[in-house]
């Protein structure tokens, strides 16, 4: 199912680094030490150390290290079971939408040139772009065909293209499958209601962290946060180095962290938002729906960590956290440590449970809506009935009164 959200922008392909080895000679002594620590943690599959290193300033430093670290953070392991080639599997219903979105991927790739040299570079870039799009489509379609219960949402391609650029076309599919079923499963159900449930945490976080700002902001559903939280911010962050760094952080932390990251961004715009008239909700929604520029990723990572440590979701003064399904990724595979013990089959089983809950909730909502309609109709009919009865009583009283009038001649 392609979601209702219309997301099409992607990480700037013009900002993509070439795939080359990290040049450690250019690093400071501290950075070299961190590179050595990350390499050792990957070699030992030391998950706790990787979580710490991915969270600390500059994250996992380079794509060379990410190629080793991200699969560990996602709990990837070599498959012991032979699989059918994915192209032989039945097509998924959402492949048409995938094709449309992939065609719009890498939209910032250079497209214009006039000099002969520029045209040569342009042809090379276009060929590279076409190859990237083919790889991106293959990864997404393979994931959907191997796990047909997953539903595609517009913006999913923004996430997957980052994995493609970091891990390459050979290693990305396994990582994307685990990401889809164990970290962003709530966004790939048959409805976006579970994703909206994630957003319901944003208001209580802001209300607790900054009551004055919260009272100034619109109280309607936080739809302005949907594009960023659905896509792990890959929809709006255009610099490759920034989104790769942010993915280091998200993959190493609690699955709720994109909500806290967004809350931190809102809090950082406090003065700007307070200057807008409280009645101008459309302007505030527009402001909240885009990231401030320039965007300091490290600052906002630090801010979101502080918020989460100070105001964890289970301690917020709200029922929102407890209303979220116990089968949600927020509760079943919330951290890399929890995820490391889980299989894709676990994710599929929880997905089935969530779909049952979604259908049950939809049935309940429909029944409640029908009951309200019936109640309103009964009330209207009851009022009409009471009014009609009053008229009948009035007519009878008038007739009785007239029939007893001594001045009136008896009827013949």
Coordinates of N, CA and C in Angstrom, one line a residue, residues 251-353:
X251 N 20.2 4.1 14.3 CA 20.4 2.7 14.4 C 21.0 2.2 15.7
X252 N 21.6 3.1 16.4 CA 22.3 2.7 17.7 C 21.4 3.0 18.9
X253 N 20.3 3.7 18.7 CA 19.5 4.1 19.9 C 18.0 3.5 19.8
X254 N 17.2 3.9 20.8 CA 15.8 3.4 20.9 C 15.1 3.8 19.6
X255 N 14.1 3.0 19.2 CA 13.3 3.2 18.0 C 12.5 4.4 18.1
X256 N 12.3 5.0 19.3 CA 11.5 6.2 19.5 C 12.3 7.4 19.2
X257 N 13.6 7.3 19.0 CA 14.4 8.5 19.0 C 14.1 9.5 17.9
X258 N 13.6 9.1 16.7 CA 13.2 10.1 15.7 C 12.2 11.1 16.2
X259 N 11.3 10.6 17.1 CA 10.3 11.5 17.7 C 11.0 12.5 18.6
X260 N 11.9 12.0 19.4 CA 12.6 12.9 20.3 C 13.5 13.9 19.5
X261 N 14.1 13.4 18.4 CA 14.9 14.3 17.6 C 14.1 15.4 17.0
X262 N 12.8 15.1 16.6 CA 12.0 16.1 16.1 C 11.6 17.1 17.2
X263 N 11.3 16.5 18.4 CA 11.0 17.4 19.5 C 12.1 18.4 19.8
X264 N 13.3 17.9 19.7 CA 14.5 18.7 20.0 C 14.6 19.8 18.9
X265 N 14.3 19.5 17.7 CA 14.3 20.5 16.6 C 13.3 21.6 16.9
X266 N 12.1 21.2 17.3 CA 11.0 22.2 17.6 C 11.5 23.1 18.8
X267 N 12.0 22.5 19.8 CA 12.5 23.2 21.0 C 13.6 24.2 20.6
X268 N 14.4 23.9 19.7 CA 15.5 24.7 19.3 C 15.0 26.0 18.5
X269 N 13.7 25.9 18.1 CA 13.1 27.0 17.3 C 12.2 27.9 18.2
X270 N 12.4 27.8 19.5 CA 11.5 28.4 20.5 C 11.2 29.9 20.2
X271 N 12.2 30.7 20.1 CA 12.0 32.1 19.9 C 11.3 32.4 18.5
X272 N 11.7 31.6 17.5 CA 11.2 31.8 16.2 C 9.7 31.5 16.2
X273 N 9.3 30.4 16.9 CA 7.9 30.0 16.9 C 7.0 31.0 17.8
X274 N 7.6 31.5 18.9 CA 6.9 32.4 19.8 C 6.6 33.7 19.1
X275 N 7.4 34.1 18.1 CA 7.2 35.3 17.4 C 6.0 35.3 16.4
X276 N 5.5 34.1 16.1 CA 4.4 33.9 15.2 C 3.1 34.0 16.0
X277 N 2.1 34.7 15.5 CA 0.9 34.8 16.2 C 0.2 33.4 16.4
X278 N -0.3 33.2 17.6 CA -0.8 31.9 17.9 C -2.0 31.5 17.0
X279 N -2.7 32.5 16.5 CA -3.8 32.2 15.6 C -3.3 31.7 14.2
X280 N -2.1 32.0 13.8 CA -1.6 31.7 12.5 C -1.1 30.2 12.5
X281 N -2.0 29.3 12.6 CA -1.6 27.9 12.7 C -1.0 27.4 11.4
X282 N -1.5 27.9 10.3 CA -1.0 27.4 9.0 C 0.5 27.8 8.8
X283 N 0.8 29.0 9.3 CA 2.2 29.4 9.2 C 3.1 28.6 10.1
X284 N 2.6 28.3 11.3 CA 3.4 27.5 12.2 C 3.5 26.0 11.7
X285 N 2.5 25.5 11.1 CA 2.6 24.1 10.5 C 3.6 24.1 9.4
X286 N 3.6 25.2 8.6 CA 4.6 25.2 7.5 C 6.0 25.4 8.1
X287 N 6.2 26.1 9.1 CA 7.5 26.3 9.7 C 8.0 25.0 10.3
X288 N 7.1 24.3 11.0 CA 7.5 23.1 11.7 C 7.7 21.9 10.8
X289 N 7.2 22.1 9.6 CA 7.3 21.0 8.6 C 8.6 21.0 7.8
X290 N 9.5 22.0 8.1 CA 10.8 22.0 7.4 C 11.9 22.3 8.5
X291 N 13.1 21.8 8.2 CA 14.2 21.9 9.1 C 14.8 23.3 9.0
X292 N 15.3 23.8 10.2 CA 16.0 25.1 10.1 C 17.3 24.9 9.4
X293 N 17.7 26.0 8.8 CA 19.0 26.0 8.0 C 19.9 27.2 8.5
X294 N 21.2 27.0 8.7 CA 21.9 25.7 8.6 C 21.4 24.7 9.7
X295 N 21.6 23.4 9.4 CA 21.2 22.4 10.3 C 22.4 21.7 11.0
X296 N 22.5 21.8 12.3 CA 23.6 21.3 13.0 C 23.2 19.9 13.5
X297 N 23.6 18.8 12.8 CA 23.2 17.5 13.2 C 23.7 17.1 14.6
X298 N 24.9 17.4 14.9 CA 25.5 17.0 16.2 C 24.8 17.7 17.3
X299 N 24.5 18.9 17.2 CA 23.7 19.6 18.2 C 22.4 19.0 18.5
X300 N 21.7 18.6 17.4 CA 20.3 18.1 17.6 C 20.4 16.6 18.1
X301 N 21.4 15.9 17.8 CA 21.6 14.6 18.4 C 21.8 14.7 19.9
X302 N 22.6 15.6 20.3 CA 22.8 15.8 21.7 C 21.6 16.2 22.4
X303 N 20.8 17.1 21.8 CA 19.5 17.6 22.4 C 18.5 16.4 22.5
X304 N 18.4 15.6 21.5 CA 17.5 14.5 21.6 C 17.9 13.5 22.6
X305 N 19.2 13.2 22.8 CA 19.6 12.3 23.8 C 19.3 12.8 25.2
X306 N 19.5 14.1 25.4 CA 19.2 14.7 26.7 C 17.7 14.6 27.0
X307 N 16.9 14.9 26.0 CA 15.4 14.8 26.1 C 15.0 13.4 26.5
X308 N 15.5 12.4 25.8 CA 15.1 11.0 26.0 C 15.5 10.5 27.4
X309 N 16.7 10.9 27.8 CA 17.2 10.5 29.1 C 16.4 11.2 30.2
X310 N 16.0 12.4 30.0 CA 15.3 13.2 31.1 C 13.8 12.8 31.1
X311 N 13.2 12.6 29.8 CA 11.8 12.3 29.7 C 11.5 11.1 28.9
X312 N 11.9 9.9 29.4 CA 11.6 8.7 28.7 C 10.1 8.5 28.5
X313 N 9.7 7.8 27.4 CA 8.3 7.8 27.1 C 7.4 7.2 28.2
X314 N 8.0 6.2 28.9 CA 7.1 5.5 29.9 C 6.9 6.4 31.1
X315 N 7.7 7.5 31.2 CA 7.5 8.4 32.4 C 6.8 9.7 32.0
X316 N 6.4 9.8 30.8 CA 5.6 11.0 30.4 C 4.3 10.9 31.1
X317 N 3.8 12.1 31.4 CA 2.5 12.2 32.1 C 1.3 12.1 31.1
X318 N 1.2 10.9 30.5 CA 0.2 10.7 29.5 C -0.1 9.2 29.3
X319 N -1.3 8.9 28.8 CA -1.6 7.5 28.5 C -1.1 7.1 27.1
X320 N -0.6 8.1 26.3 CA -0.3 7.8 24.9 C 0.7 6.6 24.8
X321 N 1.7 6.6 25.7 CA 2.7 5.5 25.6 C 2.0 4.1 25.8
X322 N 1.2 4.1 26.8 CA 0.5 2.8 27.2 C -0.5 2.4 26.2
X323 N -1.0 3.4 25.4 CA -2.0 3.0 24.3 C -1.3 2.4 23.1
X324 N 0.0 2.6 23.0 CA 0.7 2.1 21.8 C 0.8 0.5 21.9
X325 N 0.5 -0.2 20.9 CA 0.5 -1.6 20.9 C 1.8 -2.2 21.5
X326 N 1.5 -3.3 22.2 CA 2.7 -4.0 22.8 C 3.5 -4.8 21.7
X327 N 2.9 -4.8 20.5 CA 3.6 -5.4 19.4 C 4.3 -4.4 18.5
X328 N 4.3 -3.2 18.9 CA 5.0 -2.1 18.2 C 6.5 -2.3 18.3
X329 N 7.2 -1.7 17.3 CA 8.7 -1.7 17.4 C 9.2 -0.9 18.5
X330 N 8.4 0.0 19.0 CA 8.8 0.8 20.2 C 8.9 -0.1 21.4
X331 N 8.3 -1.3 21.4 CA 8.3 -2.1 22.6 C 8.9 -3.5 22.4
X332 N 8.9 -3.9 21.2 CA 9.4 -5.3 20.9 C 10.9 -5.3 20.5
X333 N 11.3 -4.3 19.8 CA 12.7 -4.3 19.3 C 13.3 -2.9 19.4
X334 N 13.2 -2.3 20.6 CA 13.4 -0.9 20.7 C 14.9 -0.5 20.7
X335 N 15.8 -1.5 21.0 CA 17.2 -1.2 21.0 C 18.0 -2.2 20.2
X336 N 19.2 -1.9 19.8 CA 20.1 -2.9 19.1 C 20.3 -4.2 20.0
X337 N 20.3 -4.0 21.3 CA 20.5 -5.2 22.1 C 19.3 -6.1 22.1
X338 N 18.1 -5.5 22.1 CA 16.9 -6.3 22.0 C 16.8 -6.9 20.6
X339 N 17.1 -6.1 19.6 CA 17.0 -6.6 18.2 C 17.9 -7.7 17.9
X340 N 19.1 -7.8 18.5 CA 20.1 -8.8 18.2 C 19.6 -10.2 18.4
X341 N 18.6 -10.4 19.3 CA 18.1 -11.7 19.6 C 16.9 -12.1 18.7
X342 N 16.5 -11.2 17.8 CA 15.3 -11.4 17.0 C 15.5 -11.9 15.6
X343 N 14.6 -12.5 15.0 CA 14.6 -13.0 13.7 C 13.6 -12.3 12.8
X344 N 13.7 -12.4 11.5 CA 12.7 -11.8 10.6 C 11.4 -12.4 10.9
X345 N 11.4 -13.7 11.2 CA 10.1 -14.4 11.5 C 9.4 -13.8 12.8
X346 N 10.2 -13.3 13.7 CA 9.7 -12.6 14.9 C 8.9 -11.3 14.4
X347 N 9.6 -10.6 13.5 CA 9.0 -9.4 13.0 C 7.7 -9.7 12.2
X348 N 7.7 -10.7 11.4 CA 6.5 -11.1 10.7 C 5.4 -11.5 11.6
X349 N 5.7 -12.2 12.7 CA 4.7 -12.6 13.7 C 4.1 -11.4 14.4
X350 N 4.9 -10.4 14.8 CA 4.4 -9.2 15.4 C 3.6 -8.4 14.4
X351 N 4.0 -8.4 13.2 CA 3.2 -7.7 12.2 C 1.8 -8.3 12.0
X352 N 1.7 -9.6 12.0 CA 0.4 -10.2 12.0 C -0.5 -9.8 13.2
X353 N 0.1 -9.8 14.3 CA -0.6 -9.4 15.5 C -1.0 -7.9 15.4

